[in-house]
XYZ file of C-alpha atoms in Angstrom:
353
model
C 4.824 -35.648 2.053
C 4.381 -32.279 0.089
C 2.282 -29.297 1.342
C -0.480 -30.067 -0.864
C -0.606 -33.699 0.255
C -0.744 -32.458 3.766
C -3.460 -30.001 3.177
C -5.496 -32.804 1.755
C -4.891 -34.828 4.755
C -5.935 -32.093 7.190
C -9.005 -31.460 5.085
C -10.127 -35.175 5.558
C -9.346 -35.204 9.437
C -13.037 -35.618 10.682
C -14.814 -36.365 13.795
C -14.712 -39.981 13.005
C -10.969 -39.760 12.786
C -10.665 -38.047 16.157
C -13.034 -40.624 17.723
C -11.157 -43.527 16.199
C -7.784 -42.168 17.502
C -9.206 -41.941 21.118
C -10.660 -45.360 20.754
C -7.143 -46.606 19.709
C -5.551 -44.913 22.874
C -8.177 -46.911 24.932
C -7.614 -50.202 23.217
C -3.887 -49.767 22.552
C -4.605 -50.524 18.872
C -7.216 -50.825 16.234
C -8.987 -53.878 14.924
C -11.160 -52.662 12.102
C -13.924 -55.079 12.788
C -13.940 -54.563 16.518
C -13.653 -50.740 16.061
C -16.676 -50.784 13.709
C -18.761 -52.784 16.127
C -17.654 -50.775 19.324
C -18.075 -47.339 17.790
C -21.325 -48.210 15.745
C -19.553 -47.266 12.534
C -19.609 -49.222 9.109
C -16.280 -50.938 8.139
C -16.000 -48.439 5.156
C -16.488 -45.576 7.551
C -13.593 -47.121 9.802
C -11.308 -47.330 6.747
C -12.073 -43.905 5.801
C -11.410 -42.539 9.280
C -7.951 -44.489 9.430
C -6.534 -42.995 6.223
C -6.051 -39.411 7.524
C -4.523 -40.800 10.843
C -1.954 -42.800 8.793
C -1.139 -39.629 6.631
C -0.832 -37.563 9.888
C 1.585 -40.290 11.291
C -1.039 -40.707 14.365
C -1.394 -44.370 13.417
C 1.414 -46.843 12.606
C 1.193 -50.405 11.320
C 3.255 -53.101 13.108
C 6.131 -54.488 10.961
C 5.314 -57.826 12.202
C 1.500 -58.131 12.629
C 0.268 -55.199 10.469
C -1.646 -54.016 13.554
C -2.490 -50.275 13.851
C -1.150 -48.558 16.986
C -1.309 -45.063 18.187
C 1.402 -42.711 18.066
C 1.987 -39.884 20.375
C 1.042 -36.407 18.634
C 4.275 -34.655 19.275
C 6.246 -37.602 17.816
C 3.908 -37.568 14.911
C 4.304 -33.732 14.493
C 8.145 -34.115 14.413
C 8.097 -36.733 11.765
C 5.692 -34.645 9.597
C 7.871 -31.423 10.121
C 11.159 -32.962 9.734
C 11.062 -32.879 5.679
C 9.504 -29.494 5.558
C 11.996 -27.920 7.870
C 14.788 -29.542 5.973
C 13.442 -28.053 2.667
C 13.127 -24.658 4.454
C 16.600 -24.804 5.651
C 17.864 -25.593 2.121
C 15.868 -22.787 0.456
C 16.943 -20.228 3.113
C 20.733 -21.279 2.506
C 20.146 -20.905 -1.273
C 18.427 -17.579 -0.854
C 21.405 -16.331 1.148
C 23.749 -17.405 -1.453
C 21.929 -15.741 -4.197
C 21.745 -12.560 -2.113
C 25.379 -12.550 -1.444
C 26.040 -13.047 -5.160
C 23.927 -10.235 -6.292
C 25.065 -7.963 -3.470
C 28.800 -8.565 -4.260
C 28.369 -6.076 -7.123
C 26.751 -3.497 -5.078
C 30.088 -1.470 -4.173
C 30.851 -1.262 -7.874
C 27.522 0.113 -8.729
C 27.556 2.547 -6.003
C 30.918 3.756 -7.085
C 29.808 4.077 -10.709
C 26.673 5.888 -9.733
C 28.615 8.312 -7.512
C 30.666 9.181 -10.352
C 27.791 9.745 -12.711
C 25.597 11.748 -10.294
C 27.627 15.026 -10.777
C 27.450 14.791 -14.419
C 23.906 13.408 -14.747
C 22.000 13.495 -11.559
C 18.770 12.238 -13.113
C 17.600 8.648 -13.534
C 14.334 7.479 -15.493
C 12.754 4.215 -14.342
C 9.974 3.067 -16.835
C 9.046 0.025 -14.882
C 6.799 0.627 -12.028
C 8.143 -2.489 -10.300
C 11.674 -1.048 -10.345
C 10.215 2.273 -8.902
C 8.499 0.500 -5.969
C 11.654 -1.550 -5.388
C 13.867 1.672 -5.050
C 11.188 3.385 -2.881
C 11.657 0.479 -0.371
C 15.487 0.934 -0.517
C 15.158 4.637 0.037
C 12.608 4.253 2.717
C 14.860 1.800 4.640
C 17.948 4.068 4.099
C 16.023 7.426 5.105
C 17.196 8.902 8.431
C 15.963 12.573 8.678
C 12.935 13.368 6.750
C 10.537 12.143 4.090
C 8.323 14.549 2.252
C 5.132 13.150 0.196
C 2.626 14.872 -1.895
C -0.094 12.688 -3.225
C -2.749 14.201 -5.439
C -6.244 12.790 -5.929
C -8.885 11.822 -3.255
C -9.159 8.260 -1.803
C -5.954 6.432 -2.010
C -5.787 2.701 -3.246
C -6.367 0.481 -0.221
C -3.739 -2.191 -1.457
C -1.227 0.865 -1.795
C -1.943 1.802 1.761
C -1.602 -1.625 3.055
C 1.657 -1.890 1.340
C 2.851 1.447 2.597
C 1.987 1.177 6.224
C 4.720 -1.015 7.473
C 7.381 0.758 5.579
C 6.120 4.180 6.682
C 5.846 3.237 10.386
C 9.402 1.651 10.362
C 10.784 5.121 9.265
C 8.640 6.873 12.010
C 9.873 4.416 14.703
C 13.530 5.226 13.501
C 12.778 8.981 14.275
C 12.371 9.928 10.606
C 10.224 13.061 10.245
C 7.400 12.561 7.853
C 5.190 15.101 6.132
C 2.371 14.111 3.907
C 0.269 16.469 1.759
C -3.129 15.249 0.346
C -6.080 16.915 -1.329
C -9.033 18.027 0.895
C -11.194 15.195 -0.812
C -8.927 12.507 0.778
C -10.580 13.327 3.976
C -13.847 11.661 2.854
C -12.303 8.123 2.409
C -12.478 5.807 5.466
C -9.281 3.827 4.447
C -7.200 6.876 3.874
C -8.402 8.231 7.259
C -7.560 5.029 8.999
C -4.046 5.067 7.356
C -3.502 8.584 8.353
C -4.681 7.946 11.955
C -2.089 5.357 12.450
C 0.729 7.436 10.968
C -0.173 10.534 13.137
C -0.178 8.318 16.308
C 3.451 7.918 15.438
C 4.246 11.451 14.938
C 3.569 11.951 11.188
C 2.370 15.313 10.008
C -0.524 15.203 7.591
C -2.189 18.218 5.787
C -4.538 18.661 2.957
C -5.161 21.439 0.408
C -7.595 22.028 -2.404
C -5.391 21.421 -5.408
C -2.022 19.507 -5.966
C -0.553 19.473 -9.356
C 1.441 16.295 -9.197
C 2.957 13.375 -7.110
C 6.380 14.009 -5.267
C 8.405 12.178 -2.754
C 11.646 13.625 -1.490
C 13.868 11.641 0.884
C 16.364 13.390 3.256
C 16.244 16.513 1.151
C 18.488 14.956 -1.300
C 16.528 12.519 -3.774
C 13.235 13.452 -5.228
C 10.918 11.095 -7.169
C 8.606 12.642 -9.803
C 6.117 10.662 -11.978
C 7.326 9.666 -15.339
C 4.130 9.216 -17.262
C 5.085 7.309 -20.486
C 1.888 7.091 -22.628
C 3.199 3.702 -23.920
C 3.029 2.317 -20.479
C -0.067 1.405 -18.525
C 1.428 2.123 -15.104
C 3.674 5.200 -14.603
C 7.491 5.103 -13.981
C 9.329 7.644 -12.199
C 12.221 10.161 -12.651
C 14.629 10.367 -9.720
C 16.338 13.644 -9.281
C 19.380 14.212 -7.110
C 20.484 17.460 -8.458
C 20.649 19.657 -5.120
C 19.352 22.739 -7.023
C 16.301 21.069 -8.420
C 15.554 19.186 -5.218
C 15.733 22.426 -3.211
C 13.458 24.211 -5.746
C 10.918 21.302 -5.300
C 11.070 21.470 -1.589
C 10.590 25.333 -1.530
C 7.535 24.795 -3.672
C 6.330 22.131 -1.160
C 6.909 24.517 1.701
C 4.825 27.292 0.053
C 1.760 24.818 -0.255
C 2.442 23.124 3.035
C 2.104 26.384 4.963
C -1.158 27.259 3.611
C -2.581 23.631 4.021
C -4.967 22.473 6.656
C -4.046 19.894 9.307
C -5.756 16.554 8.593
C -7.885 16.016 11.731
C -8.739 12.432 11.484
C -11.470 13.045 14.415
C -13.580 15.194 11.938
C -15.283 12.891 9.631
C -15.469 13.993 5.934
C -14.123 17.375 4.586
C -16.586 19.858 5.924
C -14.060 22.058 7.827
C -12.471 22.603 4.167
C -15.633 23.120 2.061
C -14.927 26.855 1.861
C -11.522 26.545 0.579
C -12.471 23.623 -1.682
C -15.439 25.394 -3.365
C -13.325 28.595 -3.940
C -10.773 26.278 -5.694
C -13.591 24.803 -7.948
C -15.020 28.429 -8.603
C -11.473 29.488 -9.831
C -11.312 26.497 -12.077
C -14.714 27.161 -13.405
C -13.728 30.788 -14.268
C -10.780 29.614 -16.215
C -13.088 27.699 -18.435
C -12.519 24.044 -17.315
C -15.087 21.492 -17.933
C -16.846 19.766 -15.216
C -14.776 16.732 -15.811
C -11.514 18.670 -15.745
C -12.509 20.325 -12.463
C -13.541 17.037 -10.863
C -10.038 15.733 -11.993
C -8.016 18.517 -10.503
C -10.028 18.499 -7.203
C -9.640 14.606 -6.967
C -13.355 14.056 -6.615
C -16.041 12.124 -8.347
C -17.911 14.090 -11.329
C -21.182 13.681 -9.572
C -19.759 15.146 -6.369
C -18.010 17.905 -8.228
C -21.329 18.883 -9.969
C -23.128 19.040 -6.625
C -20.493 21.622 -5.387
C -20.904 23.669 -8.695
C -24.679 23.701 -8.223
C -24.151 24.890 -4.572
C -21.725 27.465 -5.842
C -24.158 28.938 -8.592
C -27.111 28.788 -5.951
C -25.100 30.681 -3.354
C -24.055 33.421 -6.015
C -27.645 33.753 -7.205
C -26.254 32.780 -10.745
C -28.285 30.977 -13.476
C -25.299 29.745 -15.394
C -21.570 28.863 -15.014
C -20.831 32.051 -17.013
C -22.737 34.269 -14.677
C -21.308 32.511 -11.622
C -17.813 33.464 -12.774
C -18.746 37.100 -13.546
C -20.436 37.445 -9.993
C -17.420 35.878 -8.257
C -15.032 38.243 -10.019
C -17.235 41.244 -9.036
C -17.277 40.183 -5.392
C -13.524 39.633 -5.214
C -13.527 35.790 -4.804
C -11.023 35.257 -7.760
C -8.331 37.945 -6.696
C -7.586 41.005 -8.437
C -6.099 41.186 -12.074
C -2.305 40.389 -11.802
C -2.998 38.224 -8.558
C -1.354 34.884 -9.094
C -4.638 33.347 -8.323
C -6.803 35.421 -10.739
C -8.278 33.770 -14.010
C -6.535 36.304 -16.070
C -3.104 35.525 -14.771
C -3.421 31.890 -15.096
C -4.826 31.051 -18.690
C -5.672 27.472 -19.534
C -7.399 25.659 -22.226
C -11.087 24.515 -21.710
C -9.862 20.964 -21.776
C -7.478 21.522 -18.922
C -4.341 20.496 -20.994
């Protein structure tokens, strides 16, 4: 019996079938007419109740008389399971053979790649599926530290569900894990639950106001950067192994990490980071970015961003975005001219491109 057939039998197993099986145990067999009379069922109902019992091997017809007799449930279960178990064993054996065939070429691949790394230590993967597969491999091989930078606010629940077992496995192996989010991720319950489980196992998670782009670095030697090809709906990745470039990326990470705020999952929302968040919004406003661009940079909804902008202009006593920028500069909120954080030092187009 195939799995669909078994599902159909289980779906039809009713109280009448169970009662008829108990009746068969008491009478050591079933005579349909007697069963209908004794159980107060119609002959049609008796026949309907018999069918699933036959399908589940709980009833068996005598080869000589054709009478129905009850079968021990453990024997019936063994008869049902035997063909499925044999099929599973065959599939498992086939899977092992396929895996061995494919992995037999791994030494040649690794030797070839090791020769190429020094001359061309960058790989581009345009297919997101290839990226996810490589990330799983790197996570399984990681032994010392993984660094992750995730821009935007709330994370995709499915992404978090898929990542959690992999991340927990790394932490349980003693891998140090540092994760950097934007402040707005604090307001998402799914992200908070995910972070809580990681922190329980020793991960370090912090947030900052702005993050330029996604970054993942394994063991200080392999960095994943997004490769956003406009022709592809889902971004691929550029994998960098050049030690100079990877160390540079890690230095940039360390600078942001030191200024970031610990993600305290016991505090709901991001009220403890509002001052930093609004200062970043103010700086983006002063650089001429639209509300949409500011919201995208801050990883928040446009409506939420506009509420913050309204609160900022009100606190400054301004009547317009322009006046808010002037007042903020006069009060020293944007840094002095020449300061890396000042509007004059970081020019940007009004569209944020």
